[in-house]
């Protein structure tokens, strides 16, 4: 019995060992299987990524193929159109060749036609050359006419006078002297307002001396004002430009060529002589007269800002149409008239140039500036300040 028990225990012990060995082996095999499974899964994932890349490449290749097919189709259509155009051109050329063949067969002398064409071309070239010569001649003639017109530009000098019998012969002599030296075309229009001192008789004698083309007399029965004197004189002016100045020798004619050159330099509408700019000045005035003049100019510059340095001066050059416009627009009288002319010129956008002049007080006769003129000046200044 005991022996049988020992054999049973030995058998159980051996079975337990074999079972444990078998279990460890199975666990080892299981681990190996799991490892192989993980490796297979990794390979499968890698394979899937590779397949995805292949599929993406296939799609890209398909898109490139489709684009290539479209480009090829477009190129084929273009080629077909070009082929059609070429075929049409060939057909046209064939028609031309057929027509030429027909002309040759009909006995048309193509050489003669070619020669006639060359002759016609030569004649046309000769005509064109003649036209070009005529054009050059006309251009040259136009330049000559332009020079003649410039040379014939007439400057009309308006001289309103009242009791200037002593000054008029001198101012006329000076005008003729300096304008002739400058080779200018001019006319002197004397507008006498019924001077009791015989100014008109003196003007008639000057006309006899210098001729009616140089001295034009347009008198009026009585003194009617400076503005109307200009309007009256302009009616008879043949000149393109009007020069206004005093006849009492205050304005020296030697400055007139400078006025004309200044006007030409920038095509000014108005050129005004100035006593208060550059080397301009006044001679023969006492201190009181200078203070009054300077003060009046300062006040007008401050209140009106006219864009010109000398508003009250009356030595100016105007384009004729500009003077006509300004005279019609002005309502002032006396010394204020000249001031308003500049203000209205500025308002209408006319360009104003200046030439410095030396103003000389009258030698003969009496000054027309008095207390009444000063009062009128102040009234006119206030009027212009209120209306500009």
CSV table of C-alpha atoms in Angstrom, one decimal, residues 40-265:
chain,number,residue,atom,x,y,z
A,40,UNK,CA,2.5,41.9,-38.9
A,41,UNK,CA,0.3,44.7,-37.8
A,42,UNK,CA,3.2,47.2,-38.3
A,43,UNK,CA,3.9,45.8,-41.7
A,44,UNK,CA,0.3,46.0,-42.6
A,45,UNK,CA,0.1,49.6,-41.5
A,46,UNK,CA,3.3,50.4,-43.5
A,47,UNK,CA,1.8,48.5,-46.4
A,48,UNK,CA,-1.4,50.6,-46.1
A,49,UNK,CA,0.7,53.9,-46.1
A,50,UNK,CA,2.5,52.7,-49.2
A,51,UNK,CA,-0.8,51.8,-50.9
A,52,UNK,CA,-2.1,55.3,-50.0
A,53,UNK,CA,1.0,56.9,-51.5
A,54,UNK,CA,0.6,54.8,-54.6
A,55,UNK,CA,-3.1,55.8,-54.9
A,56,UNK,CA,-2.1,59.5,-54.5
A,57,UNK,CA,0.5,59.2,-57.2
A,58,UNK,CA,-2.0,57.5,-59.4
A,59,UNK,CA,-4.5,60.3,-58.9
A,60,UNK,CA,-1.8,62.9,-59.6
A,61,UNK,CA,-0.8,61.0,-62.8
A,62,UNK,CA,-4.4,60.9,-63.8
A,63,UNK,CA,-4.8,64.7,-63.3
A,64,UNK,CA,-1.6,65.3,-65.3
A,65,UNK,CA,-2.9,63.0,-68.0
A,66,UNK,CA,-6.2,64.8,-68.1
A,67,UNK,CA,-4.4,68.2,-68.3
A,68,UNK,CA,-2.2,66.9,-71.0
A,69,UNK,CA,-5.3,65.6,-72.9
A,70,UNK,CA,-6.9,69.1,-72.6
A,71,UNK,CA,-3.8,70.9,-73.8
A,72,UNK,CA,-3.4,68.5,-76.6
A,73,UNK,CA,-7.1,69.0,-77.6
A,74,UNK,CA,-6.7,72.8,-77.4
A,75,UNK,CA,-3.5,72.6,-79.5
A,76,UNK,CA,-5.3,70.4,-82.0
A,77,UNK,CA,-8.1,72.9,-82.3
A,78,UNK,CA,-5.7,75.7,-82.8
A,79,UNK,CA,-3.9,73.7,-85.4
A,80,UNK,CA,-7.1,72.9,-87.1
A,81,UNK,CA,-8.0,76.6,-87.2
A,82,UNK,CA,-4.6,77.5,-88.5
A,83,UNK,CA,-4.9,74.8,-91.1
A,84,UNK,CA,-8.2,76.2,-92.2
A,85,UNK,CA,-6.8,79.7,-92.5
A,86,UNK,CA,-3.8,78.3,-94.4
A,87,UNK,CA,-6.1,76.4,-96.7
A,88,UNK,CA,-8.2,79.6,-97.2
A,89,UNK,CA,-5.0,81.6,-98.0
A,90,UNK,CA,-3.9,78.9,-100.4
A,91,UNK,CA,-7.3,79.0,-102.0
A,92,UNK,CA,-7.0,82.8,-102.4
A,93,UNK,CA,-3.5,82.5,-103.9
A,94,UNK,CA,-4.9,79.9,-106.3
A,95,UNK,CA,-7.6,82.3,-107.4
A,96,UNK,CA,-5.0,85.0,-108.0
A,97,UNK,CA,-2.9,82.6,-110.0
A,98,UNK,CA,-5.9,81.6,-112.0
A,99,UNK,CA,-6.8,85.2,-112.7
A,100,UNK,CA,-3.2,85.9,-113.8
A,101,UNK,CA,-3.2,82.9,-115.9
A,102,UNK,CA,-6.4,84.1,-117.5
A,103,UNK,CA,-5.0,87.5,-118.2
A,104,UNK,CA,-1.9,86.0,-119.7
A,105,UNK,CA,-4.1,83.7,-121.8
A,106,UNK,CA,-6.2,86.6,-122.9
A,107,UNK,CA,-3.1,88.5,-124.1
A,108,UNK,CA,-2.8,91.0,-121.2
A,109,UNK,CA,0.6,92.6,-121.1
A,110,UNK,CA,1.5,92.5,-117.4
A,111,UNK,CA,4.9,94.0,-118.0
A,112,UNK,CA,3.2,97.0,-119.6
A,113,UNK,CA,0.9,97.4,-116.6
A,114,UNK,CA,3.9,97.2,-114.2
A,115,UNK,CA,5.7,99.9,-116.2
A,116,UNK,CA,2.6,102.1,-116.2
A,117,UNK,CA,2.3,101.7,-112.4
A,118,UNK,CA,6.0,102.7,-112.0
A,119,UNK,CA,5.3,105.8,-114.1
A,120,UNK,CA,2.2,106.7,-112.0
A,121,UNK,CA,4.2,106.3,-108.8
A,122,UNK,CA,7.0,108.6,-110.2
A,123,UNK,CA,4.4,111.2,-111.1
A,124,UNK,CA,2.8,110.9,-107.6
A,125,UNK,CA,6.2,111.3,-106.0
A,126,UNK,CA,6.9,114.4,-108.1
A,127,UNK,CA,3.5,115.8,-107.2
A,128,UNK,CA,4.2,115.2,-103.5
A,129,UNK,CA,7.6,116.9,-103.9
A,130,UNK,CA,5.9,119.9,-105.5
A,131,UNK,CA,3.3,120.0,-102.6
A,132,UNK,CA,6.2,119.9,-100.1
A,133,UNK,CA,7.9,122.8,-101.8
A,134,UNK,CA,4.6,124.8,-101.8
A,135,UNK,CA,4.2,123.9,-98.1
A,136,UNK,CA,7.7,125.2,-97.3
A,137,UNK,CA,7.0,128.4,-99.3
A,138,UNK,CA,3.7,128.9,-97.5
A,139,UNK,CA,5.4,128.3,-94.1
A,140,UNK,CA,8.1,130.8,-95.0
A,141,UNK,CA,5.5,133.3,-96.2
A,142,UNK,CA,3.5,132.8,-93.0
A,143,UNK,CA,6.7,133.6,-91.0
A,144,UNK,CA,7.2,136.7,-93.1
A,145,UNK,CA,3.6,137.7,-92.5
A,146,UNK,CA,3.9,137.1,-88.8
A,147,UNK,CA,7.0,139.3,-88.7
A,148,UNK,CA,5.2,142.0,-90.7
A,149,UNK,CA,2.2,141.8,-88.4
A,150,UNK,CA,4.5,142.1,-85.4
A,151,UNK,CA,6.2,145.1,-87.0
A,152,UNK,CA,2.8,146.7,-87.8
A,153,UNK,CA,1.5,146.4,-84.2
A,154,UNK,CA,0.4,149.9,-83.5
A,155,UNK,CA,0.5,151.5,-80.1
A,156,UNK,CA,-2.0,154.3,-79.6
A,157,UNK,CA,-1.0,156.9,-77.0
A,158,UNK,CA,-4.0,158.6,-75.5
A,159,UNK,CA,-3.3,162.1,-74.2
A,160,UNK,CA,-6.3,163.7,-72.4
A,161,UNK,CA,-5.6,167.4,-72.1
A,162,UNK,CA,-7.0,170.4,-70.2
A,163,UNK,CA,-5.0,173.6,-70.2
A,164,UNK,CA,-1.8,172.0,-71.4
A,165,UNK,CA,-0.8,174.4,-74.2
A,166,UNK,CA,2.8,174.8,-72.8
A,167,UNK,CA,3.4,171.1,-72.1
A,168,UNK,CA,1.8,169.5,-75.1
A,169,UNK,CA,4.5,170.5,-77.7
A,170,UNK,CA,7.2,169.1,-75.4
A,171,UNK,CA,5.5,165.8,-74.6
A,172,UNK,CA,4.7,165.3,-78.3
A,173,UNK,CA,8.3,166.0,-79.3
A,174,UNK,CA,9.5,163.5,-76.7
A,175,UNK,CA,7.0,160.9,-77.7
A,176,UNK,CA,8.0,161.1,-81.4
A,177,UNK,CA,11.7,161.1,-80.5
A,178,UNK,CA,11.8,158.0,-78.3
A,179,UNK,CA,9.2,156.0,-80.3
A,180,UNK,CA,11.0,156.6,-83.6
A,181,UNK,CA,14.3,155.6,-82.0
A,182,UNK,CA,12.7,152.3,-80.9
A,183,UNK,CA,11.3,151.9,-84.5
A,184,UNK,CA,7.7,151.5,-83.2
A,185,UNK,CA,4.5,152.0,-85.0
A,186,UNK,CA,2.3,154.5,-83.1
A,187,UNK,CA,-0.4,157.2,-83.1
A,188,UNK,CA,-0.9,160.0,-80.7
A,189,UNK,CA,-4.5,160.7,-80.0
A,190,UNK,CA,-5.1,164.1,-78.3
A,191,UNK,CA,-8.5,164.4,-76.5
A,192,UNK,CA,-8.8,168.0,-75.4
A,193,UNK,CA,-11.8,168.9,-73.2
A,194,UNK,CA,-12.4,172.5,-74.3
A,195,UNK,CA,-9.3,174.0,-72.7
A,196,UNK,CA,-9.6,177.8,-72.4
A,197,UNK,CA,-5.9,178.3,-72.8
A,198,UNK,CA,-5.7,177.3,-76.5
A,199,UNK,CA,-4.5,173.8,-76.1
A,200,UNK,CA,-6.5,172.6,-79.1
A,201,UNK,CA,-5.0,175.3,-81.3
A,202,UNK,CA,-1.5,174.1,-80.3
A,203,UNK,CA,-2.5,170.5,-81.1
A,204,UNK,CA,-3.6,171.6,-84.5
A,205,UNK,CA,-0.3,173.2,-85.2
A,206,UNK,CA,1.5,170.0,-84.1
A,207,UNK,CA,-0.7,168.0,-86.4
A,208,UNK,CA,0.4,170.3,-89.3
A,209,UNK,CA,4.0,169.7,-88.4
A,210,UNK,CA,4.0,165.9,-87.8
A,211,UNK,CA,1.1,164.8,-90.0
A,212,UNK,CA,-2.4,163.6,-89.3
A,213,UNK,CA,-1.3,160.0,-89.3
A,214,UNK,CA,0.9,160.7,-86.2
A,215,UNK,CA,-1.2,163.2,-84.5
A,216,UNK,CA,-4.9,162.4,-84.3
A,217,UNK,CA,-7.2,165.2,-82.8
A,218,UNK,CA,-10.5,164.1,-81.2
A,219,UNK,CA,-11.5,167.1,-79.0
A,220,UNK,CA,-14.7,167.4,-76.9
A,221,UNK,CA,-16.7,170.5,-76.1
A,222,UNK,CA,-16.1,170.4,-72.3
A,223,UNK,CA,-14.4,168.6,-69.5
A,224,UNK,CA,-16.3,165.3,-69.0
A,225,UNK,CA,-13.9,163.1,-67.0
A,226,UNK,CA,-10.9,160.9,-67.5
A,227,UNK,CA,-12.8,157.6,-68.0
A,228,UNK,CA,-15.0,159.0,-70.8
A,229,UNK,CA,-11.9,160.6,-72.4
A,230,UNK,CA,-10.4,157.2,-72.7
A,231,UNK,CA,-13.6,155.7,-74.1
A,232,UNK,CA,-13.8,158.6,-76.6
A,233,UNK,CA,-10.2,158.2,-77.7
A,234,UNK,CA,-10.4,154.4,-78.0
A,235,UNK,CA,-13.1,154.8,-80.6
A,236,UNK,CA,-10.5,156.2,-83.0
A,237,UNK,CA,-7.5,154.1,-82.0
A,238,UNK,CA,-6.3,151.7,-84.7
A,239,UNK,CA,-3.6,150.3,-82.4
A,240,UNK,CA,-3.6,146.9,-80.7
A,241,UNK,CA,-2.4,148.4,-77.5
A,242,UNK,CA,-3.4,151.6,-75.7
A,243,UNK,CA,-0.9,153.7,-73.7
A,244,UNK,CA,-2.3,156.2,-71.2
A,245,UNK,CA,-0.2,159.0,-69.7
A,246,UNK,CA,-0.4,162.5,-68.5
A,247,UNK,CA,0.4,165.3,-70.9
A,248,UNK,CA,2.0,167.5,-68.2
A,249,UNK,CA,5.5,166.0,-68.5
A,250,UNK,CA,5.1,164.0,-65.3
A,251,UNK,CA,5.5,160.8,-67.4
A,252,UNK,CA,8.6,160.5,-69.5
A,253,UNK,CA,8.1,158.8,-72.9
A,254,UNK,CA,11.5,157.1,-72.6
A,255,UNK,CA,9.9,154.4,-70.5
A,256,UNK,CA,7.4,153.4,-73.2
A,257,UNK,CA,9.8,151.0,-75.0
A,258,UNK,CA,10.3,149.3,-71.6
A,259,UNK,CA,6.6,149.0,-71.1
A,260,UNK,CA,6.3,147.3,-74.5
A,261,UNK,CA,9.2,144.9,-73.8
A,262,UNK,CA,7.7,144.0,-70.5
A,263,UNK,CA,4.3,143.3,-72.0
A,264,UNK,CA,5.9,141.0,-74.6
A,265,UNK,CA,7.9,139.1,-72.0
